[in-house]
PDB file of C-alpha atoms in Angstrom:
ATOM      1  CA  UNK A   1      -3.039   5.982 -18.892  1.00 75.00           C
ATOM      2  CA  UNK A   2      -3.998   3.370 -20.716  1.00 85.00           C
ATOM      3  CA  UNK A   3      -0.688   1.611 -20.845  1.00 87.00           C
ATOM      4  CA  UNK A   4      -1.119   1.329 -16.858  1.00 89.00           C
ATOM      5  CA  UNK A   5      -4.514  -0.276 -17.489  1.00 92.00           C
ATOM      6  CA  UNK A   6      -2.891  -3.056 -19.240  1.00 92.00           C
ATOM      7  CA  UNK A   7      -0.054  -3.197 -16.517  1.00 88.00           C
ATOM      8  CA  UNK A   8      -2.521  -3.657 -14.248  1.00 89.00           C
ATOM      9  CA  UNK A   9      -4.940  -6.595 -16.120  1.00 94.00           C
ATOM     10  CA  UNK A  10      -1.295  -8.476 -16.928  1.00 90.00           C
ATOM     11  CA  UNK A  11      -0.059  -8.343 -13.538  1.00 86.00           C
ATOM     12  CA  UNK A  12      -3.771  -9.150 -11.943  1.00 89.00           C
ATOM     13  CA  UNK A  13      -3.944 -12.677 -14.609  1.00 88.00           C
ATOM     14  CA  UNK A  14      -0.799 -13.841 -12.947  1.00 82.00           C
ATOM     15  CA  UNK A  15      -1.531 -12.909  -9.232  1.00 83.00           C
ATOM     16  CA  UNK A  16      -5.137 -14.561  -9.719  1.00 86.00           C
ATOM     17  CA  UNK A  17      -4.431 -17.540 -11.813  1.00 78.00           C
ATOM     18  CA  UNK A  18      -1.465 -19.412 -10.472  1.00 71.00           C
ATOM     19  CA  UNK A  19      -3.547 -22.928  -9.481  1.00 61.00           C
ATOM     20  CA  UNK A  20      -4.484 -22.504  -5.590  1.00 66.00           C
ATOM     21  CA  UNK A  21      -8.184 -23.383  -3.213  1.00 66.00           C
ATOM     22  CA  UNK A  22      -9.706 -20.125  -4.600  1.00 77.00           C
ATOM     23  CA  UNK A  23      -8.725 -21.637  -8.383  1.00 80.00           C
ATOM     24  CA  UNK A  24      -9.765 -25.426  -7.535  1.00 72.00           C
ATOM     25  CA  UNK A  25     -12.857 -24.402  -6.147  1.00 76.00           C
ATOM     26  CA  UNK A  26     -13.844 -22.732  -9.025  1.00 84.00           C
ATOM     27  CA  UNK A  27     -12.950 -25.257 -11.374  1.00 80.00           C
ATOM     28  CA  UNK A  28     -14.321 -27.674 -10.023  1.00 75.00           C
ATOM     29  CA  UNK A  29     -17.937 -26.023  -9.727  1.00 80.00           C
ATOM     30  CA  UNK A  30     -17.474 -25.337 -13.626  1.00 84.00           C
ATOM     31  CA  UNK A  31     -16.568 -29.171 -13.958  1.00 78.00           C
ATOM     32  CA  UNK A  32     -19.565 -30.623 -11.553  1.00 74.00           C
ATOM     33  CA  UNK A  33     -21.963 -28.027 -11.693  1.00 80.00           C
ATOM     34  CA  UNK A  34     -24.650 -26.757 -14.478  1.00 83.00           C
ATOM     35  CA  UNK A  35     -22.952 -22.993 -15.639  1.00 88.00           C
ATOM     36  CA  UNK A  36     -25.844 -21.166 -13.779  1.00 89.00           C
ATOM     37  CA  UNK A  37     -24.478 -22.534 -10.688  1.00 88.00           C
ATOM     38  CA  UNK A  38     -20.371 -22.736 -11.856  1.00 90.00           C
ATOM     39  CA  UNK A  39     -20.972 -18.982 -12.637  1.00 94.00           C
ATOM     40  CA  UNK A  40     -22.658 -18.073  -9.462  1.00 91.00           C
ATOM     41  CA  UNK A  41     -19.709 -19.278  -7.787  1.00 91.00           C
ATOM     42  CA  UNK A  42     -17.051 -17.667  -9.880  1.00 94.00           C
ATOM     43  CA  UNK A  43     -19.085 -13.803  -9.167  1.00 95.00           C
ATOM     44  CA  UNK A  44     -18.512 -14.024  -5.918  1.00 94.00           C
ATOM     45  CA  UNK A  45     -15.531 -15.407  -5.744  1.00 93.00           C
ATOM     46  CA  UNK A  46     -14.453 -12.330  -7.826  1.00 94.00           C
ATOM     47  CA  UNK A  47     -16.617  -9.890  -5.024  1.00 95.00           C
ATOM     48  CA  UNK A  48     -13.974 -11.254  -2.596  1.00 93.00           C
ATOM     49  CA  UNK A  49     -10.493 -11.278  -4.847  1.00 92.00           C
ATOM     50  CA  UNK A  50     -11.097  -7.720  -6.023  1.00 93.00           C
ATOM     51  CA  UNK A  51     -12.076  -6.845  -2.127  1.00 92.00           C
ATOM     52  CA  UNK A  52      -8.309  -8.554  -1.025  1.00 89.00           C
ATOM     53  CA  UNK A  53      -6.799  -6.299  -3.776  1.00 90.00           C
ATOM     54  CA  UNK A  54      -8.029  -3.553  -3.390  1.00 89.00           C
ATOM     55  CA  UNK A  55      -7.324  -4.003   0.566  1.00 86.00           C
ATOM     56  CA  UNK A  56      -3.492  -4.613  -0.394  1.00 84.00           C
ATOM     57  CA  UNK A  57      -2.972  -1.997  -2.902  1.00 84.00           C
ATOM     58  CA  UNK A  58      -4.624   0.850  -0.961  1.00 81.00           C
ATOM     59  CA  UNK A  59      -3.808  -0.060   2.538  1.00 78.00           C
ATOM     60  CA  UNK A  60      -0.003  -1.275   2.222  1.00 65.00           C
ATOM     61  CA  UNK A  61       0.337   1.523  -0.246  1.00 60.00           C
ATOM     62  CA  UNK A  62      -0.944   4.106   1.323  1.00 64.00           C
ATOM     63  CA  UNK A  63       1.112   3.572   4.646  1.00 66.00           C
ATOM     64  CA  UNK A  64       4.202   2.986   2.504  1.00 61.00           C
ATOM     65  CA  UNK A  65       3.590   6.531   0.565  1.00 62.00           C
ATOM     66  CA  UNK A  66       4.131   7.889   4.206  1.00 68.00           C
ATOM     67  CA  UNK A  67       7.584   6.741   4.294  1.00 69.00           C
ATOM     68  CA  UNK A  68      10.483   6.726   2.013  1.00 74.00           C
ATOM     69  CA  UNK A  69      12.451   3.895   4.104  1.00 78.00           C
ATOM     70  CA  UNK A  70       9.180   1.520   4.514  1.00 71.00           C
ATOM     71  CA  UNK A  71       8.860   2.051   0.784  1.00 71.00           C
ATOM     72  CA  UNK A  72      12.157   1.521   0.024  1.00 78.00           C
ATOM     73  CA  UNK A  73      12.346  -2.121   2.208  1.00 78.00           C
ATOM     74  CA  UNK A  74       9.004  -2.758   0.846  1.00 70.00           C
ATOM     75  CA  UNK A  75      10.088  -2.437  -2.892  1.00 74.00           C
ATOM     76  CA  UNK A  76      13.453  -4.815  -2.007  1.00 82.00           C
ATOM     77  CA  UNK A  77      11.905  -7.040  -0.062  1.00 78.00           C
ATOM     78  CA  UNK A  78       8.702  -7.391  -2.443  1.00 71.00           C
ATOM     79  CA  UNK A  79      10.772  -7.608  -5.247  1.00 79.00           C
ATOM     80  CA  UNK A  80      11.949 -10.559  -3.550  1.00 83.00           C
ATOM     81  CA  UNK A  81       9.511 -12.317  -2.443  1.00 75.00           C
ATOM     82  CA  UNK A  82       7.478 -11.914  -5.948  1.00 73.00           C
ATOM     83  CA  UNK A  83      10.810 -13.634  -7.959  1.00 83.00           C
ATOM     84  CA  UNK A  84      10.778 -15.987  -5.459  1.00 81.00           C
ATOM     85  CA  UNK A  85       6.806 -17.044  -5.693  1.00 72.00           C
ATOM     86  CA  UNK A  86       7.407 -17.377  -9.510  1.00 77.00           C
ATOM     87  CA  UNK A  87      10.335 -19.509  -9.231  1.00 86.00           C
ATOM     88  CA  UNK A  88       8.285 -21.617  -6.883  1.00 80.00           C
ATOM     89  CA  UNK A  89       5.452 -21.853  -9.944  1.00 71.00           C
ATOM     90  CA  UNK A  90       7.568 -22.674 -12.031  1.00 82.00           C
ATOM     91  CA  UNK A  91       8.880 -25.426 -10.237  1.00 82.00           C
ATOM     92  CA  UNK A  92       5.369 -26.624  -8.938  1.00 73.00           C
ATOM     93  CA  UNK A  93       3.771 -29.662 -10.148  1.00 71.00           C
ATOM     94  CA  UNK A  94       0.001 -29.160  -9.680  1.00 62.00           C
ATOM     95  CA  UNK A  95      -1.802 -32.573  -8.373  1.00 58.00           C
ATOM     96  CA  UNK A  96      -4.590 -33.491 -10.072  1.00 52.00           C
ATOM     97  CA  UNK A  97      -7.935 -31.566  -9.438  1.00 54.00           C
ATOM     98  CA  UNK A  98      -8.975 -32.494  -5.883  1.00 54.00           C
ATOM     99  CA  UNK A  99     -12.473 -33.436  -5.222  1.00 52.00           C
ATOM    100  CA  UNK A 100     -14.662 -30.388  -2.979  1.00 53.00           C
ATOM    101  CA  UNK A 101     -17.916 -30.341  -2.317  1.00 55.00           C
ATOM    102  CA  UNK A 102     -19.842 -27.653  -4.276  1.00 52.00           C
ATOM    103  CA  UNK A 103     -23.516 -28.845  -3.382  1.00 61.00           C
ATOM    104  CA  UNK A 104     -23.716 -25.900  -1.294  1.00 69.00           C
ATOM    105  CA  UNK A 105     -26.570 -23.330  -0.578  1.00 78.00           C
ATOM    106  CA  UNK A 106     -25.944 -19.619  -1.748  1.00 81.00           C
ATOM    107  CA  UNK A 107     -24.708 -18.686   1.837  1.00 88.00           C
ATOM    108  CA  UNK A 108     -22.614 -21.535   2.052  1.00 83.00           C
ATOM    109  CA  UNK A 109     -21.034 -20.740  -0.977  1.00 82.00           C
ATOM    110  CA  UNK A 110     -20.668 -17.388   0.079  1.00 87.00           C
ATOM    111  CA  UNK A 111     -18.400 -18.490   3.038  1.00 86.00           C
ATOM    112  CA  UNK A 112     -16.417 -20.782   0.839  1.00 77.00           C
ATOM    113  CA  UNK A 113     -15.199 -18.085  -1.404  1.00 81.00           C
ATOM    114  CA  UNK A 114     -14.588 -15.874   1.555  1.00 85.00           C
ATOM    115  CA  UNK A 115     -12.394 -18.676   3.097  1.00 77.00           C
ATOM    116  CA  UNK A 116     -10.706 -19.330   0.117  1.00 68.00           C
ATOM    117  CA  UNK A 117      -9.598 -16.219  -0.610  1.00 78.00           C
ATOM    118  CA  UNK A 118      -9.527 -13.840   2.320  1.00 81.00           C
ATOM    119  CA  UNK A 119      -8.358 -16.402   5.190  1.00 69.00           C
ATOM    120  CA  UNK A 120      -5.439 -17.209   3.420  1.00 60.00           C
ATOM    121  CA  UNK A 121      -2.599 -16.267   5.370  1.00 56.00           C
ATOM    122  CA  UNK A 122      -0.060 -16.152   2.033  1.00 60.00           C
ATOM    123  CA  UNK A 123      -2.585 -14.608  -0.340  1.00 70.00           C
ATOM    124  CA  UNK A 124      -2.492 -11.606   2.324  1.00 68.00           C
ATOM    125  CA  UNK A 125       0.967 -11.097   2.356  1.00 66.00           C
ATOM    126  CA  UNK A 126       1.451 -11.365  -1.233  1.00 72.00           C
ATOM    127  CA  UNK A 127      -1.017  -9.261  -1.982  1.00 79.00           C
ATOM    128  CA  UNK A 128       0.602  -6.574  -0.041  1.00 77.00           C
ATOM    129  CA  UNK A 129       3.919  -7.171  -1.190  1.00 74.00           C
ATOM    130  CA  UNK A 130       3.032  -7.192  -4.789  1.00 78.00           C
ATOM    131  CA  UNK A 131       0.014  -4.877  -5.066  1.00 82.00           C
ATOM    132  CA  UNK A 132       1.666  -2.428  -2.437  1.00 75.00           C
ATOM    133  CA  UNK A 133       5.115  -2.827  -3.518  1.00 74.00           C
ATOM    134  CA  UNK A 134       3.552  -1.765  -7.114  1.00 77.00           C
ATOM    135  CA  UNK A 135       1.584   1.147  -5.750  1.00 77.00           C
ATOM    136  CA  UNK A 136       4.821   2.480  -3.817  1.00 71.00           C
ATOM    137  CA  UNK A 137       6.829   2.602  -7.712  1.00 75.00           C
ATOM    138  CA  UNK A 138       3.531   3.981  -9.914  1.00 78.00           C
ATOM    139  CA  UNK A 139       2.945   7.573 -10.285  1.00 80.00           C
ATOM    140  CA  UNK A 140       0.096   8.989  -8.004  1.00 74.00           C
ATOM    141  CA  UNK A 141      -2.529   9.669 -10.730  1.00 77.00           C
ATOM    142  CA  UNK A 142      -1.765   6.591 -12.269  1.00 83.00           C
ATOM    143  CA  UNK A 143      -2.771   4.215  -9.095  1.00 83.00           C
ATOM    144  CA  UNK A 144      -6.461   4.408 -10.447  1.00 86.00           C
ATOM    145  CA  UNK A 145      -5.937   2.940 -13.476  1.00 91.00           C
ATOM    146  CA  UNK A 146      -3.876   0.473 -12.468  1.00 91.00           C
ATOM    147  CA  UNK A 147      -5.909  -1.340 -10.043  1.00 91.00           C
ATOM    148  CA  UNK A 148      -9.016  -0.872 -12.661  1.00 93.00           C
ATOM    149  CA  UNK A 149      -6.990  -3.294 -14.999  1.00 94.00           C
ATOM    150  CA  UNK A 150      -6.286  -5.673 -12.081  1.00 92.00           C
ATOM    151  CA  UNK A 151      -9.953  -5.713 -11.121  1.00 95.00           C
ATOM    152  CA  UNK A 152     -10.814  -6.624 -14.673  1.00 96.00           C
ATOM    153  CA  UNK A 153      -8.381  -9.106 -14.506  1.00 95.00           C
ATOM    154  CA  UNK A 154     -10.124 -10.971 -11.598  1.00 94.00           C
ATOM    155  CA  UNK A 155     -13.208 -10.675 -13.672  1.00 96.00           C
ATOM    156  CA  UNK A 156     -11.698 -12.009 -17.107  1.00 96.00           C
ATOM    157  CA  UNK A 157      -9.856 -14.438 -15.129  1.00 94.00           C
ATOM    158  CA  UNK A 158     -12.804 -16.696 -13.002  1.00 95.00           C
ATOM    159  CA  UNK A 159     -15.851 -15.635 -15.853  1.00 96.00           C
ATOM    160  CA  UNK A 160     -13.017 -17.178 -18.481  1.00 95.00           C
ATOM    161  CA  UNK A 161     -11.939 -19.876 -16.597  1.00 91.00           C
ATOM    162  CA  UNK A 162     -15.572 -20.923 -15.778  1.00 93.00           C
ATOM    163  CA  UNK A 163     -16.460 -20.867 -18.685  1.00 94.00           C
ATOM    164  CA  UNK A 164     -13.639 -23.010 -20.599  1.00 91.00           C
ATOM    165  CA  UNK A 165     -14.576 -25.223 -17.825  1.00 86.00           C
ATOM    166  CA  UNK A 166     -17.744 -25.465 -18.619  1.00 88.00           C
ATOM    167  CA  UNK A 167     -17.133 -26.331 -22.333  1.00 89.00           C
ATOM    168  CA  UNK A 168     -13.875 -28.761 -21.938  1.00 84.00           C
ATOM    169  CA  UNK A 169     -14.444 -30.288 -18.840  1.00 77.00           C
ATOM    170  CA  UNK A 170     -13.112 -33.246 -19.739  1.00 74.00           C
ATOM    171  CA  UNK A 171      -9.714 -31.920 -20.920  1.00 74.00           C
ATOM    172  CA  UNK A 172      -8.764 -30.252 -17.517  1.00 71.00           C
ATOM    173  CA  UNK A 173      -6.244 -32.293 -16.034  1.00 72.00           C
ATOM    174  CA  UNK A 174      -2.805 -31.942 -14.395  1.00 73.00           C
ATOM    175  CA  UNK A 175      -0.542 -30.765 -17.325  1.00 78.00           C
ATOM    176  CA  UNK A 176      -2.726 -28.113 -18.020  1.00 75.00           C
ATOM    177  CA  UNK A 177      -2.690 -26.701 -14.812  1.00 72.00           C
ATOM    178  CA  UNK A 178       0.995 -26.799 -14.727  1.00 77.00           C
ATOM    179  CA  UNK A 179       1.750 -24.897 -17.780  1.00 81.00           C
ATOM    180  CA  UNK A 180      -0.685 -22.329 -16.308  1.00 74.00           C
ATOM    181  CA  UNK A 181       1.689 -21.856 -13.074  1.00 75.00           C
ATOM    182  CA  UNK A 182       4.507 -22.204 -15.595  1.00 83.00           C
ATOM    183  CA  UNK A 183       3.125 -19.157 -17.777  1.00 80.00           C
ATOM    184  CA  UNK A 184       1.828 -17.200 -14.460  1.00 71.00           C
ATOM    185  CA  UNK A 185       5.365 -17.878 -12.790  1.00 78.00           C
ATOM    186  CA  UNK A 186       7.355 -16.106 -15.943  1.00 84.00           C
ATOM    187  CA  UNK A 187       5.125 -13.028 -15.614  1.00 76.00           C
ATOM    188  CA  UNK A 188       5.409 -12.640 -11.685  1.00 73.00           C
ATOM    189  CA  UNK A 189       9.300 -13.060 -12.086  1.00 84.00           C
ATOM    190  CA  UNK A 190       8.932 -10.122 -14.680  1.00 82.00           C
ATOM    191  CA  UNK A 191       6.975  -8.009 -12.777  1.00 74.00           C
ATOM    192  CA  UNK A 192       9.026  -8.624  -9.766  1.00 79.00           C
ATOM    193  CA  UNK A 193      12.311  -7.611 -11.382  1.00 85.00           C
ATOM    194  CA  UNK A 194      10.531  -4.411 -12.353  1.00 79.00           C
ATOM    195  CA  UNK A 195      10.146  -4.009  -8.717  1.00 77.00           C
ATOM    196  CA  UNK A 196      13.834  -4.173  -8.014  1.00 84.00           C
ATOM    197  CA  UNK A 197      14.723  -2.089 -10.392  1.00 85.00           C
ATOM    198  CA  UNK A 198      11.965   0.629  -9.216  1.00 80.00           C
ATOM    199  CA  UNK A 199      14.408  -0.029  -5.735  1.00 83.00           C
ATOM    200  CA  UNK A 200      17.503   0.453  -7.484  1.00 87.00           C
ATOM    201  CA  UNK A 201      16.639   3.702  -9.045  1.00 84.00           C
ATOM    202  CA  UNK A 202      15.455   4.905  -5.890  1.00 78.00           C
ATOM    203  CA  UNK A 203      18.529   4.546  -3.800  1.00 80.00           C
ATOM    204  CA  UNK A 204      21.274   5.672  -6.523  1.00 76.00           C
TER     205      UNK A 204
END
């Protein structure tokens, strides 16, 4: 089980860290912040990633386990879509870190994070894709497990990240943020080929 664990953290690190508002935001509290604060910040906006994947693996996955043709379009279709999102990191070329305004109160923070992560429109849908489409090809006691290691994966991810902030502010710049998309990209491609060939299993 434990090997489905660490299926779970790898594929979580490069759903979460691929550079995006949820990622800026973050970074740049760690960069402009004192770590009290920067850490504040990245604990919530953990609360609300882990909510959005749990929502997509248990809710797209559970409608797809109700239907061998859903699961089947799913899996193709996800499989997709998630080679296609890491070409598209690969290819990106993060701007530099844009300026946002973290001198916030606590509740105001609290609807940042939720805005950044939960009203965007493509983090929903590839969420579902990936988290479902990976739900639809694991084996049904091994679900558990596998969205534990992509909830400790959000956790690692923003705790980590705030932290190297913190200490090497000064070093966070463009490049760095594309070799992260670069790295993130490779692993999505991966992940998404094991997808198709969960599909390709299942129809011959």
């Amino acid at each position: 089980m434990l090997r489905y664990v660490l299926q779970g953290f790898m594929l979580g690190l490069a759903y979460v860290a691929p550079i995006g508002m949820q990622n800026l935001y973050v970074i740049n509290s760690a960069i402009s912040q004192e770590r009290i604060k920067a850490y504040q910040v990245a604990l919530i906006t953990i609360f609300f990633d882990i909510s959005l994947a749990l929502t997509c693996f248990f809710g797209m996955g559970l409608i797809m386990e109700k239907s061998q043709i859903l699961r089947g379009a799913i899996l193709l279709i996800g499989s997709l879509v998630v080679i296609y999102i890491g070409i598209g990191l690969i290819k990106s070329k993060p701007e530099e870190l844009e300026e946002v305004n973290v001198n916030k109160t606590l509740m105001q923070v609290v609807i940042a994070c939720f805005t950044v992560t939960w009203m965007n429109p493509q983090a929903l849908i590839d969420g579902s894709l990936l988290f479902g489409g990976f739900r639809a090809s694991l084996p049904t006691d091994a679900s558990s497990m596998f969205i534990i290691g992509v909830c400790l994966a959000s956790f690692s991810w923003f705790m980590g990240i705030t932290t190297i902030v913190s200490m090497f502010r000064n070093a966070i710049n463009a490049k760095v943020l594309h070799w992260i998309n670069i790295i993130c990209g490779a692993v999505i491609i991966y992940y998404g080929g094991k997808l198709l060939y969960t599909f390709i299993q299942m129809v011959i």
